[in-house]
Structure formats: structure tokens, C-alpha cells
Coordinates of C-alpha atoms in Angstrom, one line a residue:
Chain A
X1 CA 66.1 201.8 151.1
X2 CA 63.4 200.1 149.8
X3 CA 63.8 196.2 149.1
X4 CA 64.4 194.9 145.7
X5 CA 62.3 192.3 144.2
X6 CA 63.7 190.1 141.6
X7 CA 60.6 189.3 139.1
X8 CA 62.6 187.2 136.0
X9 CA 66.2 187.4 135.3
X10 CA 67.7 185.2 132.0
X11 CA 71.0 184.7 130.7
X12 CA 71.1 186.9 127.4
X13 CA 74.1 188.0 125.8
X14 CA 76.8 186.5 128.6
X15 CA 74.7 188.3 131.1
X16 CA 72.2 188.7 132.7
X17 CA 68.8 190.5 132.0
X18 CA 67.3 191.1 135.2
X19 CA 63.5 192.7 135.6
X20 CA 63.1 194.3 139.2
X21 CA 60.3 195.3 141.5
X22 CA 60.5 198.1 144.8
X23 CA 58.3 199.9 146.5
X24 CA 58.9 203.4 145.3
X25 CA 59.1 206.4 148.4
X26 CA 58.9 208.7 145.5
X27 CA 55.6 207.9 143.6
X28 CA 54.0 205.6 146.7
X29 CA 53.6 202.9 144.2
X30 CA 55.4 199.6 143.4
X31 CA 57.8 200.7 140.4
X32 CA 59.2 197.9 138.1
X33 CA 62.8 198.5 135.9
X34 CA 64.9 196.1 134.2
X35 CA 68.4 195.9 134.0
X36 CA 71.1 194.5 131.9
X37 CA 74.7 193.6 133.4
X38 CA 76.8 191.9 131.2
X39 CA 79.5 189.3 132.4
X40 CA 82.0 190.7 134.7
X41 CA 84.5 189.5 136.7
X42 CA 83.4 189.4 140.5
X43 CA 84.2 192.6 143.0
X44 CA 84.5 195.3 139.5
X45 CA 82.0 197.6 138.7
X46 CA 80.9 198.5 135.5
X47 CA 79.4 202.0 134.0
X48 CA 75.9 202.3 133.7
X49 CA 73.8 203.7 130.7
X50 CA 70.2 205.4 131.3
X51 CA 67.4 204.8 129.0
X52 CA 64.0 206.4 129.2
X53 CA 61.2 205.7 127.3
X54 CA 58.5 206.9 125.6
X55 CA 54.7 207.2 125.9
X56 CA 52.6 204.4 126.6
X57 CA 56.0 202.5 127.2
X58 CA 56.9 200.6 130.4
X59 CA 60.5 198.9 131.1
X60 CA 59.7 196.1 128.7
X61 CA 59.4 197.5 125.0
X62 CA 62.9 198.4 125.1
X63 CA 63.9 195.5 126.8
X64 CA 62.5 193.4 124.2
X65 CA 62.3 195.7 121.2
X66 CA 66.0 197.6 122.0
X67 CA 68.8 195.1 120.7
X68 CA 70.9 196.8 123.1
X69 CA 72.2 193.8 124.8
X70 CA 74.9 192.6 122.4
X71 CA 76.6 196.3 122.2
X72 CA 76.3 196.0 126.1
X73 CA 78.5 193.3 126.4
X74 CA 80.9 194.3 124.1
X75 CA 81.6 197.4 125.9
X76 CA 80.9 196.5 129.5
X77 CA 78.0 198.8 129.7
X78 CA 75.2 198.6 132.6
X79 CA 72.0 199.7 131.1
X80 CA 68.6 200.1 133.0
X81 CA 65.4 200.7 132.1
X82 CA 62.7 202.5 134.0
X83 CA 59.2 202.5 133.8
X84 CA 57.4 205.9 132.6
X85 CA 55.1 206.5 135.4
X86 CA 53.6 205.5 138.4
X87 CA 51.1 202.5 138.0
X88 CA 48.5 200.8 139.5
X89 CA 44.5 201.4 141.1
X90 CA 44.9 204.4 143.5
X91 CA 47.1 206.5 140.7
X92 CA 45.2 209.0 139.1
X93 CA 45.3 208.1 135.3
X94 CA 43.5 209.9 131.9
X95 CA 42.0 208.1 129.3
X96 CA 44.5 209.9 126.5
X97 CA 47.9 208.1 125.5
X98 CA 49.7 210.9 126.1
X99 CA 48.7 211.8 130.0
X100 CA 48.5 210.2 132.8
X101 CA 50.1 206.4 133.3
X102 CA 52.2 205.3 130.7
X103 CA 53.2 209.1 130.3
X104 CA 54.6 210.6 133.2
X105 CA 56.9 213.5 131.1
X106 CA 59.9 212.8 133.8
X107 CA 58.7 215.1 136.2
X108 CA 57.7 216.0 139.6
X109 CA 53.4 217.1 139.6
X110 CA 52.4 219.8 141.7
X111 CA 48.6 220.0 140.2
X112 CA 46.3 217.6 141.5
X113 CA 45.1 214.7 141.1
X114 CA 48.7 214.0 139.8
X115 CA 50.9 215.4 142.5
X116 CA 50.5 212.5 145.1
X117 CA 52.1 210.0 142.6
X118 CA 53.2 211.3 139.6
X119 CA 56.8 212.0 140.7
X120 CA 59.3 210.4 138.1
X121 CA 61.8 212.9 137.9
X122 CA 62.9 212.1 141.7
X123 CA 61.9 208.8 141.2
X124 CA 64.8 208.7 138.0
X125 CA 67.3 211.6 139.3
X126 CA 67.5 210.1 143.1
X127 CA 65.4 207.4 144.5
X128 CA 66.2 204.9 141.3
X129 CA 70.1 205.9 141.4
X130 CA 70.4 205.1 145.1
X131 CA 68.8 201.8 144.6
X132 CA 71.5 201.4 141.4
X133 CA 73.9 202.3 143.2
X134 CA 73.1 200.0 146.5
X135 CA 71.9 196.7 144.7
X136 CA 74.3 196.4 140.8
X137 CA 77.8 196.4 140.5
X138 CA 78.0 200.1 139.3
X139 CA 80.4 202.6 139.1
X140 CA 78.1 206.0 139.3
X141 CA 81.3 208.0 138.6
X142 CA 80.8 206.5 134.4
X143 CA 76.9 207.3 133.6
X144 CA 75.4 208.2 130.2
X145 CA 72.1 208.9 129.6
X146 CA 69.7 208.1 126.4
X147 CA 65.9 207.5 125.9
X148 CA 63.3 207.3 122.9
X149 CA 60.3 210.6 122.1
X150 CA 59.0 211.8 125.7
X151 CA 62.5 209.2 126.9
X152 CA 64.4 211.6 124.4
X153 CA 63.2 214.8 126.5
X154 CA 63.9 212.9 130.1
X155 CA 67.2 212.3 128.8
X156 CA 68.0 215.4 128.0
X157 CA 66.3 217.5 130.6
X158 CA 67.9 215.2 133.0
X159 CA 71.3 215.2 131.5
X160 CA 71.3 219.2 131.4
X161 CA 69.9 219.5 134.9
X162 CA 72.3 217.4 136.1
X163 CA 75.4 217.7 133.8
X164 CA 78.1 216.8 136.3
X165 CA 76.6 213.2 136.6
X166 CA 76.0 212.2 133.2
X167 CA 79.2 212.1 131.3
X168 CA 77.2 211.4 127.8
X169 CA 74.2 212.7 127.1
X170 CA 72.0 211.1 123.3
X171 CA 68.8 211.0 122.5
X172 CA 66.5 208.8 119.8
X173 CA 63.4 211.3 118.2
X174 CA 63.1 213.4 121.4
X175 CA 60.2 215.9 122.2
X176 CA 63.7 218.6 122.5
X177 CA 60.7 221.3 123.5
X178 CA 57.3 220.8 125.3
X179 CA 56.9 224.3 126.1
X180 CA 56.7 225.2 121.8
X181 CA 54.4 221.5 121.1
X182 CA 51.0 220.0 121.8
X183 CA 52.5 216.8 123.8
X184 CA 54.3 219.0 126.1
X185 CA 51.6 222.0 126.4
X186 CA 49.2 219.4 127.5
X187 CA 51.5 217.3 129.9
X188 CA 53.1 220.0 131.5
X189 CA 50.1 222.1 131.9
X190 CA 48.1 219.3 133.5
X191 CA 51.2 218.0 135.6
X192 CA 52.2 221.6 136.7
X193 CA 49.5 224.1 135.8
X194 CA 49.6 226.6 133.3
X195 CA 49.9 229.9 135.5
X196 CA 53.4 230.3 135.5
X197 CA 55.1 228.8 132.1
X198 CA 58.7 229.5 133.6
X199 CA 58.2 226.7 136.2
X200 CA 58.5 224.6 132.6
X201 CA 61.5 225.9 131.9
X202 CA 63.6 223.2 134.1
X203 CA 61.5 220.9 131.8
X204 CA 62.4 221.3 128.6
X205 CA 65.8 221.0 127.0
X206 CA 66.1 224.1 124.7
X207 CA 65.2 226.5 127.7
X208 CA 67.7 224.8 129.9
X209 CA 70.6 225.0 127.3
X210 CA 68.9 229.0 126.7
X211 CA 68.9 229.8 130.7
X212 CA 72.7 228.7 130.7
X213 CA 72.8 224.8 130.8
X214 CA 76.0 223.7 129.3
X215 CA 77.5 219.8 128.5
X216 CA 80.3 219.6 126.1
X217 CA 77.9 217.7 123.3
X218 CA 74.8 216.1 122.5
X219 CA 74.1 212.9 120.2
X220 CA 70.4 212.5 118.6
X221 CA 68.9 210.4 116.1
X222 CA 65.7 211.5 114.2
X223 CA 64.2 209.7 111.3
X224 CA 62.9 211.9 108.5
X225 CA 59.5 209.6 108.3
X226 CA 58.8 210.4 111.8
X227 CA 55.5 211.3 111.8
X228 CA 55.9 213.4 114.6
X229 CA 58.2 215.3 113.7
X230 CA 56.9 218.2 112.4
X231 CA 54.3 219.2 115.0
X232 CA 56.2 217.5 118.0
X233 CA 59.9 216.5 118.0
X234 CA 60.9 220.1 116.0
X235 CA 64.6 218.9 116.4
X236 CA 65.6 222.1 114.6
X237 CA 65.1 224.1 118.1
X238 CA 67.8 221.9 120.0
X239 CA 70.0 222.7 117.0
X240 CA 69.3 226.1 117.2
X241 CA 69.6 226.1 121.1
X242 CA 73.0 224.3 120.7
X243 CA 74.7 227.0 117.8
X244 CA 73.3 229.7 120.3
X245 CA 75.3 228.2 123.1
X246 CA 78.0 226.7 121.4
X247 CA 77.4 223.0 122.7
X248 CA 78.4 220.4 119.6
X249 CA 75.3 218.8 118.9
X250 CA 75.3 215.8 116.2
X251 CA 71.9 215.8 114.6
X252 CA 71.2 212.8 112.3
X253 CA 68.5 212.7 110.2
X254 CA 68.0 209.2 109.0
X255 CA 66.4 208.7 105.7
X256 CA 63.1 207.0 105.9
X257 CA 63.0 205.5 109.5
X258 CA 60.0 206.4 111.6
X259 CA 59.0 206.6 115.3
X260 CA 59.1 202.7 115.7
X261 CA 60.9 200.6 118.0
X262 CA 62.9 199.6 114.5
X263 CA 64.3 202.8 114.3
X264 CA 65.8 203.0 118.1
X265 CA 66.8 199.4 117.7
X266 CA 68.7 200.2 114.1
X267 CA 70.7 202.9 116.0
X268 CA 71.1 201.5 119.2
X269 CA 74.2 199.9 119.1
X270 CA 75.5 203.1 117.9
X271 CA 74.3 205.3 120.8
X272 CA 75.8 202.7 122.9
X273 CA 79.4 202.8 121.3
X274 CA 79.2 206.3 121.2
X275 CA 78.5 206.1 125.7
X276 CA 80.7 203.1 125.5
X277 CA 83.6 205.7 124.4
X278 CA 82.7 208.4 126.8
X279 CA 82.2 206.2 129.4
X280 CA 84.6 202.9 129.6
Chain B
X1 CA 47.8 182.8 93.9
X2 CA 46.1 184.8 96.4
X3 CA 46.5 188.4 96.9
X4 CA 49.0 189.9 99.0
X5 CA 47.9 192.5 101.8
X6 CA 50.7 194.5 103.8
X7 CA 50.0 195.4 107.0
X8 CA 53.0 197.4 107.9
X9 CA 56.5 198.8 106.3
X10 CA 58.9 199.7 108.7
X11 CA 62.9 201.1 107.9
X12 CA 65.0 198.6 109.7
X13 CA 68.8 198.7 109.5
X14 CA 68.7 199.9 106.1
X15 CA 66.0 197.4 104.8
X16 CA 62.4 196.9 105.3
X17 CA 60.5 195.2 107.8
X18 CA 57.2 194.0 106.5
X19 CA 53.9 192.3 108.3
X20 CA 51.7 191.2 106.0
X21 CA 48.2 189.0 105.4
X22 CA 47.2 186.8 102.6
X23 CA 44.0 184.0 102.6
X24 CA 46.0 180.8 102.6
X25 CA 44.3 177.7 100.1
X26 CA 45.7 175.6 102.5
X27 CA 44.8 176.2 105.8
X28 CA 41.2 178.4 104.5
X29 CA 42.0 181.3 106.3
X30 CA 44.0 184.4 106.6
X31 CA 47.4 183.9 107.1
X32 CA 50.0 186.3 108.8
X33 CA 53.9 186.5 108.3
X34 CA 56.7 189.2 108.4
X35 CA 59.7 189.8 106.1
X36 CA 62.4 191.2 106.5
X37 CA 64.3 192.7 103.0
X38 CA 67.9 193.8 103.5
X39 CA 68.7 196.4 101.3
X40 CA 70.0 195.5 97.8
X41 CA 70.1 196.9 94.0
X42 CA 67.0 196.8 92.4
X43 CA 66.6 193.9 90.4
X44 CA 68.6 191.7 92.1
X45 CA 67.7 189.0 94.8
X46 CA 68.9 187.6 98.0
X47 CA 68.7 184.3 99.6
X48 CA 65.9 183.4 102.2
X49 CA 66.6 182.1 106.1
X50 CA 63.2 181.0 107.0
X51 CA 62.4 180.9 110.9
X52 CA 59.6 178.6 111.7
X53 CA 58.7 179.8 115.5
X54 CA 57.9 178.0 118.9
X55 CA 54.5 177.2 120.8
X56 CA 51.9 180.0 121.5
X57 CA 53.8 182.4 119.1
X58 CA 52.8 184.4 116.0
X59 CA 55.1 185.9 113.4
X60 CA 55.4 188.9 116.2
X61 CA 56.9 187.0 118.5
X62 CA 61.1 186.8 116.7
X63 CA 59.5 189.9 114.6
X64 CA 60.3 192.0 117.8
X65 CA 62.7 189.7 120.1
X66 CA 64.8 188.0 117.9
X67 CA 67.5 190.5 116.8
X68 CA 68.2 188.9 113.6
X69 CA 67.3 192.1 111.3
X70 CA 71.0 193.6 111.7
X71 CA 72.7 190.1 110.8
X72 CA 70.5 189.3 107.6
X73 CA 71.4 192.6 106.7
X74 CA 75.0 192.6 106.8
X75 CA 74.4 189.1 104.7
X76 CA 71.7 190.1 102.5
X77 CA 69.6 187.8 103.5
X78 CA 65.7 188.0 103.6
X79 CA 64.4 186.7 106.5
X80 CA 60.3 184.9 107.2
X81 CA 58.5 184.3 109.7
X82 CA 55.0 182.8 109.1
X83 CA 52.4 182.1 112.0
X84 CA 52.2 178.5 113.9
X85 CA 48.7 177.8 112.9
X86 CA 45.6 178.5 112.1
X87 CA 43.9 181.4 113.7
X88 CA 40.3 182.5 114.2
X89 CA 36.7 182.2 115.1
X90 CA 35.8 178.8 112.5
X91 CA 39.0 177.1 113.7
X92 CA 39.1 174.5 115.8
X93 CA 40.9 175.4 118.9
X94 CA 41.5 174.0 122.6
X95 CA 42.3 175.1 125.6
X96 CA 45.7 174.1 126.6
X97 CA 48.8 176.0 125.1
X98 CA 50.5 173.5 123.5
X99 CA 47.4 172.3 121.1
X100 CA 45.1 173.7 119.1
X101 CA 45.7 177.4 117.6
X102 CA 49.2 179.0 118.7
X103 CA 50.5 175.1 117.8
X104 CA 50.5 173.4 114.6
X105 CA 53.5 171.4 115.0
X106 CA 53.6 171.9 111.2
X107 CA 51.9 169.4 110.0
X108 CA 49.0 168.3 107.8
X109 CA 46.1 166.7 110.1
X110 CA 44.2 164.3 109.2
X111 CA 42.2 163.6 112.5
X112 CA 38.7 165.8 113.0
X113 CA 38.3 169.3 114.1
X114 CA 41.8 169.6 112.7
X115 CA 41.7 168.5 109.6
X116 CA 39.8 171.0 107.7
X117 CA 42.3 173.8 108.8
X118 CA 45.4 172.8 110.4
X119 CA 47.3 172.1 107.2
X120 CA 50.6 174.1 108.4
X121 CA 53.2 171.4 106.3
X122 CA 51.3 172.4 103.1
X123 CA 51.3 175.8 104.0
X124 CA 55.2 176.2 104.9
X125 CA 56.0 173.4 102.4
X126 CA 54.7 174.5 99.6
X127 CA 51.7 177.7 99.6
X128 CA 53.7 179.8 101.0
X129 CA 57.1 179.5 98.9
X130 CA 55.4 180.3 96.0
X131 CA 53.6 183.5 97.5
X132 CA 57.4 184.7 98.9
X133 CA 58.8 183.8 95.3
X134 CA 56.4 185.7 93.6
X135 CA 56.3 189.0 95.7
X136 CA 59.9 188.8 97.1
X137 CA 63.2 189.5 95.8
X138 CA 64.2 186.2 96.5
X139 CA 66.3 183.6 94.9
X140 CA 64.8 180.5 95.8
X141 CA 67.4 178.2 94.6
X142 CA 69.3 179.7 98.1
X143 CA 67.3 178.8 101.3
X144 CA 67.8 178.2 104.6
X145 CA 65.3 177.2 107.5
X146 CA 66.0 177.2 111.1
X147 CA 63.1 177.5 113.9
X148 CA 62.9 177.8 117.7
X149 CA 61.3 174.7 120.1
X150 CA 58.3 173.8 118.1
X151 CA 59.6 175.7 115.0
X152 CA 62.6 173.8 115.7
X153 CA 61.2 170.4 114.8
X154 CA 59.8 172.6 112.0
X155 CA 62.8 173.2 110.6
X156 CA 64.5 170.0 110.9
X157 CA 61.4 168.0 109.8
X158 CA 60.8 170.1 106.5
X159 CA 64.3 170.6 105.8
X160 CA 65.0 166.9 106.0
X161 CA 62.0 166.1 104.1
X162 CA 63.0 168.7 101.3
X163 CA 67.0 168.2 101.4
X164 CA 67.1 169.5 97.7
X165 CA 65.9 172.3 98.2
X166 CA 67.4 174.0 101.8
X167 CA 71.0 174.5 102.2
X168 CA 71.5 174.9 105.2
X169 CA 69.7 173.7 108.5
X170 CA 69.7 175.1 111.7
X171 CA 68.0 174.9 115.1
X172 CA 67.3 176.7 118.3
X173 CA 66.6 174.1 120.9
X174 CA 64.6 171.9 118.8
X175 CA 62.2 169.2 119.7
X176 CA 63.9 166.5 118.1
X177 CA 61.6 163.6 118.6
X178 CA 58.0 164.4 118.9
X179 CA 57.4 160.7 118.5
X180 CA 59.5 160.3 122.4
X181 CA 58.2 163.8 124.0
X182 CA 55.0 164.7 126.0
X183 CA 54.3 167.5 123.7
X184 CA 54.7 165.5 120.4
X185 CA 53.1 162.7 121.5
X186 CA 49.9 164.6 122.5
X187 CA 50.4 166.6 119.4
X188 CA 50.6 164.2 117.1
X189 CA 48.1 162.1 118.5
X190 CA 45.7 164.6 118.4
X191 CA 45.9 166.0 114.7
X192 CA 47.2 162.5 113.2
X193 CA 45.9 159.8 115.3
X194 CA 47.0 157.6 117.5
X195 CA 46.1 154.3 116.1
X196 CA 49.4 154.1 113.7
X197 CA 52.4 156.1 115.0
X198 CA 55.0 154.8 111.5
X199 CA 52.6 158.1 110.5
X200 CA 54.0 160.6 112.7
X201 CA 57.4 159.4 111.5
X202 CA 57.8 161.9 108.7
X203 CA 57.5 164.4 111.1
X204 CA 60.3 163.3 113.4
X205 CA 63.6 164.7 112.5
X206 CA 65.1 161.7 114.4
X207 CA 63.1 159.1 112.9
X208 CA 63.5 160.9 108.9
X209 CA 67.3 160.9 109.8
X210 CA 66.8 156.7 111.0
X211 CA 64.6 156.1 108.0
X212 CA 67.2 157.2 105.4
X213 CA 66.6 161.3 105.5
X214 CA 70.6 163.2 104.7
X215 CA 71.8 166.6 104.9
X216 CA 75.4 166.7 104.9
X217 CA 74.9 168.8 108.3
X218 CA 73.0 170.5 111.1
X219 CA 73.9 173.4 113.6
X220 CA 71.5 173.2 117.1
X221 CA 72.0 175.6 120.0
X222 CA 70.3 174.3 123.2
X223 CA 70.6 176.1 126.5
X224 CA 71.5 173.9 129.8
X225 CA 69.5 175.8 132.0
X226 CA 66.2 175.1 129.8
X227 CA 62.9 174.2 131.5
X228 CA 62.4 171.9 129.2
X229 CA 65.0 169.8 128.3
X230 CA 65.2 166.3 129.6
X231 CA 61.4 166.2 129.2
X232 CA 60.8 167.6 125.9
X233 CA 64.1 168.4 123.7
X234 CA 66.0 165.8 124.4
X235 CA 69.1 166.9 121.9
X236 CA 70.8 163.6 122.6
X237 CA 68.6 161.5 120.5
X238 CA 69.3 164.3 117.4
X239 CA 72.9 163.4 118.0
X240 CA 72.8 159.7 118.4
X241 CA 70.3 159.5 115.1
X242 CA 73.2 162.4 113.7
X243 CA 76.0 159.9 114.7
X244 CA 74.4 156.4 113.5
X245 CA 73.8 158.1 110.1
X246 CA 77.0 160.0 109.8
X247 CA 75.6 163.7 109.4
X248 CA 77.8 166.0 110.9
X249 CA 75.9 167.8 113.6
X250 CA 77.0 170.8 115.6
X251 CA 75.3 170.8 118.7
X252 CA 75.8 173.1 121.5
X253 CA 74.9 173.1 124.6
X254 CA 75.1 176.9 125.8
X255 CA 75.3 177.1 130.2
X256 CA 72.7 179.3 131.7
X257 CA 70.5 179.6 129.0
X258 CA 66.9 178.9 128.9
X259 CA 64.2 178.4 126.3
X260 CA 63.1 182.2 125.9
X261 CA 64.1 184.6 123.0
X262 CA 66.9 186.2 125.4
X263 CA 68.7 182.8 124.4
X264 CA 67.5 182.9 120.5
X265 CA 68.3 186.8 120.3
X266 CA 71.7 185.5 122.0
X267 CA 72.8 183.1 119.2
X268 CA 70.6 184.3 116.4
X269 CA 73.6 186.1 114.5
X270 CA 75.6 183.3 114.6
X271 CA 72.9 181.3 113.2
X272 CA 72.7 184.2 110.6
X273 CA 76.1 183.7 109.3
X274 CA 76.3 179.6 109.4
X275 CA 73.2 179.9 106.9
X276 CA 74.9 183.5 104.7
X277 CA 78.2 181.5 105.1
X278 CA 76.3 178.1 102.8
X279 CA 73.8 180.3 100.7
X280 CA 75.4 183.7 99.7

């Protein structure tokens, strides 16, 4: 276990908004995160809620951009937010927003230069949980799981993959495809190569659910002035995927909110309510 | 009246978040400020909570951290932030963070470089009410002003000075006496001169209050964990100033907390509803 360095923590909310450094054995790199742990009483543990952002993102837009804290402590919640890749001089990086750092897609490269680093889905599935588990007073037996655009699609992809661990699953404007749009054709196609599209599959939400995934229900929030929606979010495929497989997705489209941190941060304290009551 | 550019529209809780850029008369440049505009009936108007903000900030800084949109829209209230100063290449600027561009201690200088530009008093006194009363829905016989740090003595200072016309005054650990602080001494020194300090005393809440300033009350969160307190706040000469002239101050000191926007995004919706609770 790698050792946890404490970079700023504040009182916020009753509790305490930590930011935190470790030397990650998955990427090779220093990997920062923040958490959240609202007052408790000393010796209980608390359930945790997963959020996974979007491109270009690191821990701190949703940590100061998310209004998450106050639902938080109302319901006892744990919530932790990773960073979207690995970082730093010796990490291979592209000059596009959507590739490279800043956009790691939540998952494991095999194509090089990325596959030395660029390891984020056992970075977020394993080596980040253990640390949880080891360092915050947690209870891994109540986690949910929620994140923002190529954060929507880790969240999902995650959930699905790993549907016995998350016991609530929601996503904010998620990329619910990559294989069918232009985000996920380029990132998975650099990050894995483009010879065998069924390695994808385990990456994207709708084939999961298609090659037999199954959680009880989904939550996601879309604005309808996204203006990605159309050519990259396509939330109508999850929908579809869902009706196929009978999982009960709630889809809301939300009337004139966009892809902005004042969309997620309008709905947040919903999606938290709505872990909060799957969770506490 | 100058003309009125917007910079961005966002959907936010079921209003609309605006950044937006006019050329100010008083300070001879562009000038940037956010508002926030619950949603309401056409044709009506709301009351204003202006939020004057702290050293080295810009509207951006409580635009993103200060989790006030969801509260001023449950009270239909419209919420402004306007910049601390002065910005650009023909300003007069200076190294240090606590001078110069970034902080204008709102006030009118009068001593050279200043002078020509920093004339932040005029501009939140007076320029800038007219521009939100023309191109707002705003009922101006309802405002309130509250401010963070150097917004803090903003608030207090303009609100004292215009008693008439706020309703409500409210504080987030305010420099009370720049006349007995490092930063207001070298503040006002520098854009006022130092030669004859019963000057600087209209723009020291404590010193308006001892001069014969009244509101009927104040509300001022401070955190006890703040850097900066026993040097720079120093919230017991607000309260002996409050006591001596019988103004009923609420002031309260809030363990752990310390002087970042995790403790104004803590208390910001109560300081919402103390202000919808005297204007709406």
C-alpha cells in the first residue's frame, strides 16, 4: 500500500474536504483525489459515493464546481473524486482535449505509448478502493457510483462490470456508447487499437448491458442543450439497451441545461438522495 | 448608460447564470460581473443580494464556489457579483496580492497611479446599480449586500454608508477595521494617503458605526480556525463598535473553519435566507 499524502483538507459542510496525494502502482505516477467525509461519530463508518469526471477534468472541478457537500452531510455520504488520468512529464500525452492526460476513458491501454501509464480502470476498480478502504472510515459493503460526460461512461461501465459492488449506479450527460461516437472511436482506438472492436465491448455501457450485464436500475440526467448530445452522449441507446434487457432506467431530459458544471451541480443533490436511499 | 455585453448564459437550478462585460465610466475600463436570475413570471421582479468578493478574486471566484445559486432560487432572489478592481494593461498595478489589481478595497482613490482607475466605491455605489436596474428584473427598492474578507468590509462599509437603501447586511468574515489591520492600513494608505487618516474613516465599518452610521442589524460568520483572524479581521472591534451603538449584531464564530469558500459555500444559504427572510 502506497502512502497517503495529505495536500489541503478544510472544514466544509460539518466535515471535512480532504485533497490527497499517493504514488499510484497502477499508472507509475503520483495520482491526486479528493475526498469528502462528513461529520461522524468516531469508530462508524460511513458509505461511500464514486464520482468520475469528465474530459480535461481533474479531482478539483467537481470539488469546487459540484455542490455536493451539503447533500453529503445530510445523508452521511463519503464521496471521492479521482483524477481522469495519469499526469505528469514521463506520461505520454496528445495535444487534443479529448486524448491523452486529462482523458484517460477509465481504462486499461494496451497500445503504446499509452499502455505504461494510462491504466485508470485498475487505478479506479482496485488500487483506489484499497487505499479507500485502508485510509477513510468506509463501509465498502454501501458504494454507489456516478460521474459527469466520459465520468458518465466510467460510471457506468464500472457499475456494470462490477454490479455486485456498486449498489447504485447514475450518471450526469454520459458518453452511454463510444463504440457508435467520435469521442469513444478515437479514445478507444488509440488506447486499445482498432483490430479487434470486441475488446471495446467491456468498455462501453450499452454492449455490457447487450452481452448480458444486468443491475436492477439506472439514474441519468441529460440536458436537452447539451451540445453534445446529438453526435456524442446519444442517450437514446442506453434507453434502448435498458427496454431490451429490462433494466429500469430513469432518463431525464432537463429542459435547457447544457454540458456545464451548472447542470451537474443543479442535479447533484438529487443523484446523491437518490444513492443516499440505496445506500444508507 | 453603457452597453451591456453577455459573455455566457448558463441553465442553473431553474434560472440563469450570466457573466457578462460592460465599459465602466467610473473605473475607464471594462468591467466584469455575473448574475444569477432565479426563475420568475415574466414581468415581474425579484430582490437583489449583492456579494462584493475577497482579495485576488474576480466575479468567477463565488460564481463557481459559492453554492448560493440553489438558495437565491428557492427565494427568488438575484444574486451579483462584480470584480474587485480594475483590470488590464493601462492600470496601475503592483506586485503584492493584497494591492493593486485583484484589490480595490472598494474605494475611490485619490492618491496617483490609483486614482485615474481604481474608483470601485463609485462603481459598486452607484454605476453599477443603475446598469443592474436597467437590464435586470430587479426591484431595487429590495437589496441586500453581503461580501467575503475584503468584500466583507465592502459590504459593511457601503451598506452603512447607504442604510436607506440596503435591507439587510451581512458578512462573511469581514475586515472590520481597515483603519486597525495590516491589510487596510497599507491599503488605504496607498490609494488614499497617508497624511490624514479621519479620510479612511468612511471606509471603516467600525469607525461609520462610531461616527453615527445605523442599521438596525448585522449577521457576520467568521470561522475560528482562520489564518487571518487576530491579525486582520478582528470581529471583536465590529462587536464592541455594534454594542457601544446599540445595533444588534449577530456574530458567529463557526469552529474549524477557515477563510476559504469551503466556509462561505458552508454558510452561504443561511446568509441567503437572513437577506430573502428582510427583502422578499
Amino acid at each position: 500500500m502506497s502512502e497517503l499524502e495529505s495536500i489541503t483538507t478544510n472544514r466544509a459542510f460539518g466535515g471535512v474536504q480532504g485533497v490527497y496525494r499517493h504514488q499510484s502502482e497502477a499508472t507509475g505516477t503520483p495520482m491526486t483525489f479528493s475526498v469528502f467525509v462528513p461529520e461522524h461519530e468516531t469508530g462508524t463508518t460511513l458509505p461511500v459515493l464514486w464520482y468520475l469526471s469528465g474530459l480535461t477534468c481533474t479531482h478539483a472541478n467537481v470539488t469546487d464546481k459540484g455542490e455536493y457537500r451539503r447533500a453529503c452531510a445530510d445523508a452521511g455520504i463519503i464521496f471521492i473524486a479521482p483524477d481522469t488520468s495519469p499526469r505528469g512529464e514521463g506520461v505520454a500525452d496528445d495535444d487534443a482535449y479529448d486524448f491523452g492526460q486529462g482523458a484517460g476513458f477509465y481504462v486499461d491501454a494496451t497500445e503504446e505509448p499509452w499502455a505504461p501509464h494510462f491504466r485508470m480502470r485498475s487505478y479506479i476498480e482496485d488500487e483506489l478502493p484499497a487505499l479507500i478502504a485502508a485510509e477513510f472510515p468506509v463501509d465498502m459493503t454501501r458504494q454507489g457510483i456516478t460521474g459527469h460526460s466520459m465520468g458518465g461512461h466510467g460510471a457506468l461501465t464500472i457499475g456494470l462490470r462490477n454490479a455486485g459492488r456498486f449498489k447504485s449506479i447514475s450518471a450526469f450527460a454520459p458518453i452511454v456508447s463510444p463504440l457508435d461516437c467520435p469521442w469513444g472511436e478515437k479514445a478507444l482506438g488509440g488506447y486499445l487499437g482498432d483490430d479487434d472492436r470486441s475488446e471495446w465491448r467491456s468498455y462501453d455501457a450499452c454492449a455490457l448491458i447487450a452481452d448480458g450485464a444486468r443491475v436492477p436500475e439506472l439514474l441519468v440526467d441529460q440536458g436537452d442543450a447539451d451540445q453534445f448530445l446529438a453526435e456524442q452522449l446519444k442517450p437514446e441507446l442506453l434507453r434502448d439497451a435498458c427496454d431490451a434487457a429490462g433494466i429500469d432506467l430513469t432518463l431525464r431530459l432537463q429542459p435547457g441545461y447544457d454540458h456545464s458544471y451548472y447542470f451537474v451541480s443543479t442535479f447533484m443533490a438529487d443523484h446523491v438522495r437518490w444513492h443516499a436511499q440505496r445506500l444508507v
